Amino acid sequence: MAAELHVELVAADRSVWSGEATLVVARTTSGDIGVMPGHQPLLGVLESGPVTIRTSDGGTVVAAVHGGFISFADDKLSLLAEIAELADEIDVQRAERALERAKSDTDAASERRAEVRLRAVAVH
């Protein structure tokens, strides 16, 4: 069996995804980071962006994450997000409308959230 790490992706309002993985890629304030089993311990601040989880069974889980923290120790990775949505849960038309609305309102934060949702769907 390949080395694994246990991943918990949690939003402020719910548990989004939990399981075993071989690789997790996330965006932090220091840049993109890839975490594999045996990685040195870390604690970081998450930026808005897609999180990609390569599951132990060879699948891929993608989520749009908006802020929060990433923590890794003893092959346990926690992603504690302010907001997190699995790519499968994202309504593309709604995200596109939100992006257009944010652009016309010059709302940079809303525009960023809509762009991240659409990127997560594209990666998935």
C-alpha atoms as an extended CHARMM CRD file, in Angstrom:
* protein
*
       124  EXT
         1         1  MET       CA              0.0000000000        0.0000000000        0.0000000000  PROA      1               0.0000000000
         2         2  ALA       CA              1.2710000000        3.4640000000       -0.9000000000  PROA      2               0.0000000000
         3         3  ALA       CA              1.8600000000        6.0190000000        1.8190000000  PROA      3               0.0000000000
         4         4  GLU       CA             -1.2440000000        8.0000000000        2.6840000000  PROA      4               0.0000000000
         5         5  LEU       CA             -2.2550000000       11.0220000000        4.6340000000  PROA      5               0.0000000000
         6         6  HSD       CA             -5.5880000000       11.5960000000        6.2930000000  PROA      6               0.0000000000
         7         7  VAL       CA             -7.3300000000       14.7390000000        5.0220000000  PROA      7               0.0000000000
         8         8  GLU       CA            -10.1290000000       16.7320000000        6.6380000000  PROA      8               0.0000000000
         9         9  LEU       CA            -11.6020000000       19.6160000000        4.6370000000  PROA      9               0.0000000000
        10        10  VAL       CA            -13.9210000000       21.5860000000        6.9000000000  PROA      10              0.0000000000
        11        11  ALA       CA            -15.8290000000       24.8050000000        6.2530000000  PROA      11              0.0000000000
        12        12  ALA       CA            -17.1910000000       27.0450000000        8.9740000000  PROA      12              0.0000000000
        13        13  ASP       CA            -20.6370000000       25.4830000000        8.5810000000  PROA      13              0.0000000000
        14        14  ARG       CA            -19.9370000000       21.8250000000        7.7140000000  PROA      14              0.0000000000
        15        15  SER       CA            -17.5100000000       19.0030000000        7.0600000000  PROA      15              0.0000000000
        16        16  VAL       CA            -16.8830000000       19.1140000000        3.2990000000  PROA      16              0.0000000000
        17        17  TRP       CA            -14.6630000000       16.0750000000        2.6680000000  PROA      17              0.0000000000
        18        18  SER       CA            -12.7130000000       13.5310000000        4.6890000000  PROA      18              0.0000000000
        19        19  GLY       CA            -10.5880000000       10.6220000000        3.5460000000  PROA      19              0.0000000000
        20        20  GLU       CA             -7.2100000000        9.2400000000        2.6160000000  PROA      20              0.0000000000
        21        21  ALA       CA             -5.0270000000       10.9100000000        0.0030000000  PROA      21              0.0000000000
        22        22  THR       CA             -1.5860000000       10.7320000000       -1.5600000000  PROA      22              0.0000000000
        23        23  LEU       CA             -1.2770000000       14.4340000000       -2.4440000000  PROA      23              0.0000000000
        24        24  VAL       CA             -3.0400000000       17.7130000000       -1.6200000000  PROA      24              0.0000000000
        25        25  VAL       CA             -2.3190000000       20.9700000000       -3.4410000000  PROA      25              0.0000000000
        26        26  ALA       CA             -3.5460000000       24.2520000000       -1.9390000000  PROA      26              0.0000000000
        27        27  ARG       CA             -2.8390000000       27.9750000000       -2.2640000000  PROA      27              0.0000000000
        28        28  THR       CA             -1.3830000000       29.7080000000        0.7940000000  PROA      28              0.0000000000
        29        29  THR       CA             -0.2390000000       33.2600000000        1.4230000000  PROA      29              0.0000000000
        30        30  SER       CA              3.2890000000       31.9580000000        0.7030000000  PROA      30              0.0000000000
        31        31  GLY       CA              2.2560000000       30.4100000000       -2.6280000000  PROA      31              0.0000000000
        32        32  ASP       CA              0.9760000000       27.0480000000       -3.8060000000  PROA      32              0.0000000000
        33        33  ILE       CA              1.9690000000       24.0790000000       -1.6730000000  PROA      33              0.0000000000
        34        34  GLY       CA              1.8180000000       20.3510000000       -2.2810000000  PROA      34              0.0000000000
        35        35  VAL       CA              1.5930000000       18.0770000000        0.7410000000  PROA      35              0.0000000000
        36        36  MET       CA              2.4150000000       14.3710000000        0.5490000000  PROA      36              0.0000000000
        37        37  PRO       CA              2.7920000000       11.7410000000        3.2680000000  PROA      37              0.0000000000
        38        38  GLY       CA              5.9010000000       12.4300000000        5.3440000000  PROA      38              0.0000000000
        39        39  HSD       CA              5.8590000000       16.1900000000        4.6680000000  PROA      39              0.0000000000
        40        40  GLN       CA              7.3700000000       18.2920000000        7.4120000000  PROA      40              0.0000000000
        41        41  PRO       CA              4.8280000000       19.7970000000        9.8140000000  PROA      41              0.0000000000
        42        42  LEU       CA              3.3100000000       23.0670000000        8.6690000000  PROA      42              0.0000000000
        43        43  LEU       CA              0.7880000000       25.7040000000        9.5650000000  PROA      43              0.0000000000
        44        44  GLY       CA             -0.2930000000       28.2320000000        6.9660000000  PROA      44              0.0000000000
        45        45  VAL       CA             -2.9650000000       30.6780000000        5.9270000000  PROA      45              0.0000000000
        46        46  LEU       CA             -5.1160000000       29.6230000000        2.9580000000  PROA      46              0.0000000000
        47        47  GLU       CA             -5.7310000000       32.0150000000        0.0970000000  PROA      47              0.0000000000
        48        48  SER       CA             -8.8300000000       31.7550000000       -2.0510000000  PROA      48              0.0000000000
        49        49  GLY       CA             -8.2080000000       29.1210000000       -4.6900000000  PROA      49              0.0000000000
        50        50  PRO       CA             -8.8970000000       25.5770000000       -5.7780000000  PROA      50              0.0000000000
        51        51  VAL       CA             -7.7040000000       22.7520000000       -3.5370000000  PROA      51              0.0000000000
        52        52  THR       CA             -6.9010000000       19.5120000000       -5.3390000000  PROA      52              0.0000000000
        53        53  ILE       CA             -6.8940000000       16.2240000000       -3.4240000000  PROA      53              0.0000000000
        54        54  ARG       CA             -5.5210000000       13.0730000000       -5.0700000000  PROA      54              0.0000000000
        55        55  THR       CA             -7.3170000000       10.2880000000       -3.2570000000  PROA      55              0.0000000000
        56        56  SER       CA             -5.7280000000        6.9720000000       -2.3620000000  PROA      56              0.0000000000
        57        57  ASP       CA             -7.9920000000        5.1310000000       -4.7960000000  PROA      57              0.0000000000
        58        58  GLY       CA             -6.6700000000        7.2070000000       -7.7200000000  PROA      58              0.0000000000
        59        59  GLY       CA             -9.5180000000        9.7060000000       -7.8470000000  PROA      59              0.0000000000
        60        60  THR       CA             -9.4040000000       13.4750000000       -7.6190000000  PROA      60              0.0000000000
        61        61  VAL       CA            -11.4620000000       15.7770000000       -5.4100000000  PROA      61              0.0000000000
        62        62  VAL       CA            -11.4390000000       19.4940000000       -6.1930000000  PROA      62              0.0000000000
        63        63  ALA       CA            -12.8850000000       22.1980000000       -3.9640000000  PROA      63              0.0000000000
        64        64  ALA       CA            -13.1350000000       25.9690000000       -4.1430000000  PROA      64              0.0000000000
        65        65  VAL       CA            -11.7440000000       27.2700000000       -0.8450000000  PROA      65              0.0000000000
        66        66  HSD       CA            -12.0270000000       30.8490000000        0.3660000000  PROA      66              0.0000000000
        67        67  GLY       CA             -9.6910000000       31.6900000000        3.2460000000  PROA      67              0.0000000000
        68        68  GLY       CA             -8.8240000000       29.7280000000        6.3460000000  PROA      68              0.0000000000
        69        69  PHE       CA             -5.8960000000       27.6650000000        7.5890000000  PROA      69              0.0000000000
        70        70  ILE       CA             -3.9160000000       24.5670000000        6.5940000000  PROA      70              0.0000000000
        71        71  SER       CA             -2.2420000000       22.3870000000        9.1950000000  PROA      71              0.0000000000
        72        72  PHE       CA             -0.1730000000       19.2270000000        8.7350000000  PROA      72              0.0000000000
        73        73  ALA       CA              1.5000000000       16.8990000000       11.2590000000  PROA      73              0.0000000000
        74        74  ASP       CA              1.8450000000       13.1360000000       11.6410000000  PROA      74              0.0000000000
        75        75  ASP       CA              0.3350000000       12.4660000000        8.1960000000  PROA      75              0.0000000000
        76        76  LYS       CA             -2.8730000000       14.3140000000        9.1580000000  PROA      76              0.0000000000
        77        77  LEU       CA             -3.8140000000       17.3290000000        7.0300000000  PROA      77              0.0000000000
        78        78  SER       CA             -6.5230000000       19.7520000000        8.1230000000  PROA      78              0.0000000000
        79        79  LEU       CA             -7.9300000000       22.4050000000        5.8220000000  PROA      79              0.0000000000
        80        80  LEU       CA            -10.0850000000       24.7210000000        7.9130000000  PROA      80              0.0000000000
        81        81  ALA       CA            -11.8040000000       27.0600000000        5.4710000000  PROA      81              0.0000000000
        82        82  GLU       CA            -14.1060000000       30.0200000000        5.9300000000  PROA      82              0.0000000000
        83        83  ILE       CA            -16.0350000000       28.7920000000        2.8600000000  PROA      83              0.0000000000
        84        84  ALA       CA            -15.4660000000       25.5740000000        0.8760000000  PROA      84              0.0000000000
        85        85  GLU       CA            -17.4590000000       23.9990000000       -1.9420000000  PROA      85              0.0000000000
        86        86  LEU       CA            -16.7540000000       20.7810000000       -3.7960000000  PROA      86              0.0000000000
        87        87  ALA       CA            -16.5170000000       21.3250000000       -7.5550000000  PROA      87              0.0000000000
        88        88  ASP       CA            -19.4510000000       18.9010000000       -7.9880000000  PROA      88              0.0000000000
        89        89  GLU       CA            -21.6400000000       21.2130000000       -5.8670000000  PROA      89              0.0000000000
        90        90  ILE       CA            -20.9500000000       24.3910000000       -7.8420000000  PROA      90              0.0000000000
        91        91  ASP       CA            -23.6860000000       25.7110000000      -10.0990000000  PROA      91              0.0000000000
        92        92  VAL       CA            -21.6660000000       27.0110000000      -13.0780000000  PROA      92              0.0000000000
        93        93  GLN       CA            -24.3930000000       29.3180000000      -14.4280000000  PROA      93              0.0000000000
        94        94  ARG       CA            -24.8950000000       30.8560000000      -10.9970000000  PROA      94              0.0000000000
        95        95  ALA       CA            -21.1370000000       31.3840000000      -10.5860000000  PROA      95              0.0000000000
        96        96  GLU       CA            -20.9490000000       33.0100000000      -14.0380000000  PROA      96              0.0000000000
        97        97  ARG       CA            -23.8200000000       35.3580000000      -13.1490000000  PROA      97              0.0000000000
        98        98  ALA       CA            -22.1420000000       36.1990000000       -9.8410000000  PROA      98              0.0000000000
        99        99  LEU       CA            -18.9010000000       36.9740000000      -11.6820000000  PROA      99              0.0000000000
       100       100  GLU       CA            -20.6540000000       39.3350000000      -14.1090000000  PROA      100             0.0000000000
       101       101  ARG       CA            -22.5320000000       41.0290000000      -11.2730000000  PROA      101             0.0000000000
       102       102  ALA       CA            -19.3150000000       41.4610000000       -9.2470000000  PROA      102             0.0000000000
       103       103  LYS       CA            -17.5050000000       42.9380000000      -12.2500000000  PROA      103             0.0000000000
       104       104  SER       CA            -20.2760000000       45.4660000000      -12.8830000000  PROA      104             0.0000000000
       105       105  ASP       CA            -20.3800000000       46.3690000000       -9.1650000000  PROA      105             0.0000000000
       106       106  THR       CA            -16.5490000000       46.4760000000       -8.9830000000  PROA      106             0.0000000000
       107       107  ASP       CA            -16.7250000000       44.1310000000       -5.9970000000  PROA      107             0.0000000000
       108       108  ALA       CA            -13.2400000000       42.5750000000       -5.9780000000  PROA      108             0.0000000000
       109       109  ALA       CA            -13.9340000000       40.0490000000       -3.1930000000  PROA      109             0.0000000000
       110       110  SER       CA            -17.0890000000       38.7110000000       -4.8530000000  PROA      110             0.0000000000
       111       111  GLU       CA            -15.3290000000       38.6280000000       -8.2050000000  PROA      111             0.0000000000
       112       112  ARG       CA            -12.4750000000       36.5780000000       -6.7010000000  PROA      112             0.0000000000
       113       113  ARG       CA            -14.9000000000       34.0810000000       -5.1000000000  PROA      113             0.0000000000
       114       114  ALA       CA            -16.7670000000       33.5840000000       -8.3900000000  PROA      114             0.0000000000
       115       115  GLU       CA            -13.4950000000       33.1490000000      -10.3120000000  PROA      115             0.0000000000
       116       116  VAL       CA            -12.2770000000       30.5350000000       -7.8140000000  PROA      116             0.0000000000
       117       117  ARG       CA            -15.5480000000       28.6030000000       -8.1390000000  PROA      117             0.0000000000
       118       118  LEU       CA            -15.2410000000       28.5690000000      -11.9160000000  PROA      118             0.0000000000
       119       119  ARG       CA            -11.5510000000       27.5270000000      -11.7680000000  PROA      119             0.0000000000
       120       120  ALA       CA            -12.4100000000       24.6680000000       -9.4020000000  PROA      120             0.0000000000
       121       121  VAL       CA            -15.0090000000       23.3760000000      -11.8540000000  PROA      121             0.0000000000
       122       122  ALA       CA            -12.5220000000       23.7160000000      -14.7420000000  PROA      122             0.0000000000
       123       123  VAL       CA             -9.8300000000       21.7620000000      -12.8360000000  PROA      123             0.0000000000
       124       124  HSD       CA            -12.3050000000       19.0620000000      -11.9050000000  PROA      124             0.0000000000
